[in-house]
PDB file of C-alpha atoms in Angstrom:
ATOM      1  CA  UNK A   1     118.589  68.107  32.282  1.00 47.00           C
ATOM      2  CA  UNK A   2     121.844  66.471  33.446  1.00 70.00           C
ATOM      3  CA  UNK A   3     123.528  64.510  31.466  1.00 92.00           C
ATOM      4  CA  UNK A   4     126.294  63.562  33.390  1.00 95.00           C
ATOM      5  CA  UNK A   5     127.379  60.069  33.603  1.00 95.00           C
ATOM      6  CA  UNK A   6     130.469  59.880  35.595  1.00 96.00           C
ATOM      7  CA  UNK A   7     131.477  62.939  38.241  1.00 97.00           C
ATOM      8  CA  UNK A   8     134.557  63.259  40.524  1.00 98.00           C
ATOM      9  CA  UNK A   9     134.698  65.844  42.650  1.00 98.00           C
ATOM     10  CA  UNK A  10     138.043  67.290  44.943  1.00 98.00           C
ATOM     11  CA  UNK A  11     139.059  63.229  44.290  1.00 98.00           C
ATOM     12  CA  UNK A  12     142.516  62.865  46.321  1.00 98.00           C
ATOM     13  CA  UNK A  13     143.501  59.221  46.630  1.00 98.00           C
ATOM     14  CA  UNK A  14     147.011  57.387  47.404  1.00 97.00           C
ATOM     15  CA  UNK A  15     148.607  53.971  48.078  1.00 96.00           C
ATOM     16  CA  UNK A  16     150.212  53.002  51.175  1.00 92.00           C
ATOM     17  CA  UNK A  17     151.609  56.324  52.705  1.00 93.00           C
ATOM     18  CA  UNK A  18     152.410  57.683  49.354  1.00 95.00           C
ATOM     19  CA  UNK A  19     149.411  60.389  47.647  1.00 96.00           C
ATOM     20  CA  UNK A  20     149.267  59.716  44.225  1.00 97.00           C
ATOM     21  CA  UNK A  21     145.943  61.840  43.260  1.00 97.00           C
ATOM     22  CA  UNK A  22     145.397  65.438  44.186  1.00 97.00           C
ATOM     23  CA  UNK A  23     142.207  67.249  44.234  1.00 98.00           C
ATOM     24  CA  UNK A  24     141.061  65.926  40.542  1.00 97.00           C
ATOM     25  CA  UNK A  25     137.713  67.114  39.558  1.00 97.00           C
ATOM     26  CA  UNK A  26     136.336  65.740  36.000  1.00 95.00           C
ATOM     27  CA  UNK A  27     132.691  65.525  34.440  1.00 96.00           C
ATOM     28  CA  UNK A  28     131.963  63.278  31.661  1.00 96.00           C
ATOM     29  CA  UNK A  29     129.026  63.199  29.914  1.00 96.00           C
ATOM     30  CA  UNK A  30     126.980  60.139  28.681  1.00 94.00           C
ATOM     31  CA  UNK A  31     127.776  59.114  25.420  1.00 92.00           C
ATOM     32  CA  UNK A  32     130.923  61.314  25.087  1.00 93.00           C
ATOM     33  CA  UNK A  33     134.338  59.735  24.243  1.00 90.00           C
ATOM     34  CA  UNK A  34     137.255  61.056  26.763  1.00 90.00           C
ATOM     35  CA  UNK A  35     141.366  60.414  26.750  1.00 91.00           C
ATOM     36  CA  UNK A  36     143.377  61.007  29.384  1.00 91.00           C
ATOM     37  CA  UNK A  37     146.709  61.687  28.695  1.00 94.00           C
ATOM     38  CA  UNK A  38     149.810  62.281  29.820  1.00 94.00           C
ATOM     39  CA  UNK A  39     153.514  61.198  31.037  1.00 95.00           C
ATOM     40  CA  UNK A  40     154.229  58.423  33.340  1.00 94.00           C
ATOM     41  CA  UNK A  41     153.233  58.560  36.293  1.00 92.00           C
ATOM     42  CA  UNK A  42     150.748  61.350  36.225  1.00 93.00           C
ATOM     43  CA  UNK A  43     148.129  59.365  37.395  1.00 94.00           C
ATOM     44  CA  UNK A  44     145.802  58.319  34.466  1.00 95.00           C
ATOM     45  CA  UNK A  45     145.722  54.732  35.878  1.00 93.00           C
ATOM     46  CA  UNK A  46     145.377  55.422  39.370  1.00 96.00           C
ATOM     47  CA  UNK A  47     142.646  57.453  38.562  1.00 97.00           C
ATOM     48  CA  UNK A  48     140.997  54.754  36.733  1.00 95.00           C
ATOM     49  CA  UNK A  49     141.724  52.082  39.296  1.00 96.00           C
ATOM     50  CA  UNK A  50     140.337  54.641  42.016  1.00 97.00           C
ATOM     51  CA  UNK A  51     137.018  55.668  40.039  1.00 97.00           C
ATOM     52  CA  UNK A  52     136.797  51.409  39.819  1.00 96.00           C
ATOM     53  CA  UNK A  53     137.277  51.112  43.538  1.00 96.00           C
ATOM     54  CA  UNK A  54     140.622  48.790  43.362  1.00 96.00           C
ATOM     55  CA  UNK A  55     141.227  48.386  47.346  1.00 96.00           C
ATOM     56  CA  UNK A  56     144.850  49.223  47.131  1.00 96.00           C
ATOM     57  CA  UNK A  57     143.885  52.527  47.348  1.00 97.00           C
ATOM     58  CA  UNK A  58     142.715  54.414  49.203  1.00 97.00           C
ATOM     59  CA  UNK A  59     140.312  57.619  48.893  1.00 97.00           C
ATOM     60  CA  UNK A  60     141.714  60.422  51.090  1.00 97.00           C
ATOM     61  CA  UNK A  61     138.912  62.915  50.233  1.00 98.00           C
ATOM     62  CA  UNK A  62     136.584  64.117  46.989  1.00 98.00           C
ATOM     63  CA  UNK A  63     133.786  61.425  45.802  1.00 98.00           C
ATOM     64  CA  UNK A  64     132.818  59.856  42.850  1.00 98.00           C
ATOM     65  CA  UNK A  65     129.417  59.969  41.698  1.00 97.00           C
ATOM     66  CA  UNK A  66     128.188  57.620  39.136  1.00 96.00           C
ATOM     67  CA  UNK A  67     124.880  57.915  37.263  1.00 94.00           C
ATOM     68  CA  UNK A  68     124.068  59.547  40.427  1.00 94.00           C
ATOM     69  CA  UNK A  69     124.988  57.333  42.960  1.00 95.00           C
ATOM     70  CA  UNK A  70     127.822  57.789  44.791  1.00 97.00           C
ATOM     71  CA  UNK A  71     129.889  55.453  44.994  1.00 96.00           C
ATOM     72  CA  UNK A  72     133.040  56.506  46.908  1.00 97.00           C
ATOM     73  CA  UNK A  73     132.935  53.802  49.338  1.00 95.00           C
ATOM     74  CA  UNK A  74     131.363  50.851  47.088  1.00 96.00           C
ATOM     75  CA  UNK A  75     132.960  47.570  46.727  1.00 95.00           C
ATOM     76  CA  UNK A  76     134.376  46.837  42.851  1.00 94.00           C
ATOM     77  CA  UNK A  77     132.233  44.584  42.132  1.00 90.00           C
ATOM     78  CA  UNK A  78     129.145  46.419  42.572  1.00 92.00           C
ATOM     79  CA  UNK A  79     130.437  49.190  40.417  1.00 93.00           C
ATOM     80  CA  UNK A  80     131.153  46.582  38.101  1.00 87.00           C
ATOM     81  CA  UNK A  81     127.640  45.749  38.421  1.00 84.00           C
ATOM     82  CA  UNK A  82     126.244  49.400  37.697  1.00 86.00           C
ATOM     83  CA  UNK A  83     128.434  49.330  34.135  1.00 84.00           C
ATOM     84  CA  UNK A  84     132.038  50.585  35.580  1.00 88.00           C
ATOM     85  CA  UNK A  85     134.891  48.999  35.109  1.00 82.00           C
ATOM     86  CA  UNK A  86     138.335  48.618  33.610  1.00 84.00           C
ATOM     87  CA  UNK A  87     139.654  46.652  31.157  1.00 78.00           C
ATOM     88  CA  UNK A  88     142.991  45.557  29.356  1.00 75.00           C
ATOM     89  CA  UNK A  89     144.056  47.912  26.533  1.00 76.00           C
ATOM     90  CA  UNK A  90     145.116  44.899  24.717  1.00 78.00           C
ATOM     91  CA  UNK A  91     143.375  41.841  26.150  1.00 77.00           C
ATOM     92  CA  UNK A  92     145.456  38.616  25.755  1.00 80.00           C
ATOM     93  CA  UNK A  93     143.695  36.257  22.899  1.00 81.00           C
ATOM     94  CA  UNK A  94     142.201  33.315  24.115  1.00 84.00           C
ATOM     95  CA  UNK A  95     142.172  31.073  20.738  1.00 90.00           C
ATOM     96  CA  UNK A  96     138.171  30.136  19.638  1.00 90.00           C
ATOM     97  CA  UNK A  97     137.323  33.167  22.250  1.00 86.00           C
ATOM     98  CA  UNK A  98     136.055  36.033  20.087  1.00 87.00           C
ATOM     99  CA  UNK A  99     136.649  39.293  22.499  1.00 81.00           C
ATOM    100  CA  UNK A 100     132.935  40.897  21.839  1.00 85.00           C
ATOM    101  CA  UNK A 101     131.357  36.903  22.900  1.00 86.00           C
ATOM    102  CA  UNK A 102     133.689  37.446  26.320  1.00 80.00           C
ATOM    103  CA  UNK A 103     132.253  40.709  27.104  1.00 80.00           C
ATOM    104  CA  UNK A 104     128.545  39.986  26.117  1.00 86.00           C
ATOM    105  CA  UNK A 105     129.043  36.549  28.646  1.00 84.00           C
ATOM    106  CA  UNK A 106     130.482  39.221  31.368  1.00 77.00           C
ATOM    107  CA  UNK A 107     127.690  42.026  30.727  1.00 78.00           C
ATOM    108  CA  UNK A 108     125.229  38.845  31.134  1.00 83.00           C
ATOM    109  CA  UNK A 109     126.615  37.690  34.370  1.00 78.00           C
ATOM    110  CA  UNK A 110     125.929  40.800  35.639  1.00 68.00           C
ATOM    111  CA  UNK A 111     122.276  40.975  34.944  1.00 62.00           C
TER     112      UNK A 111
END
């Protein structure tokens, strides 16, 4: 049985003329916790933007497979749709908003 959730494969991606990503591979399992980390400008957040499909980059070569689907070439908010997506690290507070309401009202929007 596969459990895997999320899959890039040989991902290379870039903005403009510049490569930013180069032949990432990464597996994550469902209901496994993963950090990336490193220094600036590694590429944790281009990765994450490119696995989200943000259209200011673009995907060179590799694939990303989700629950899987891939998904390489679909639009954001259809992988939004299937459950992927970013979000702020530290959202800005909306007073009377409680964050986990804001979320629930997005996951609903998407049913």
């Amino acid at each position: 049985m596969n459990d895997t959730l999320l899959s890039v494969r040989g991902l290379c991606a870039g903005a403009g003329e510049k490569p930013i990503l180069h032949d990432i591979t990464l597996d994550i399992e469902a209901g496994t916790t993963h950090v990336l980390m490193g220094p600036n400008g590694a590429g944790k957040s281009t990765l994450g933007q490119v696995v989200a499909g943000n259209p200011r980059y673009e995907v060179t070569a590799g694939s990303v497979i989700f629950a899987g689907e891939d998904i390489t070439d679909l639009a954001p908010h259809l992988r939004s749709r299937a459950g992927l997506f970013l979000s702020f690290q530290a959202p800005v507070e909306v007073p009377g908003v409680p964050y986990g309401s804001y979320l629930r009202a997005l996951a609903a929007a998407h049913e």
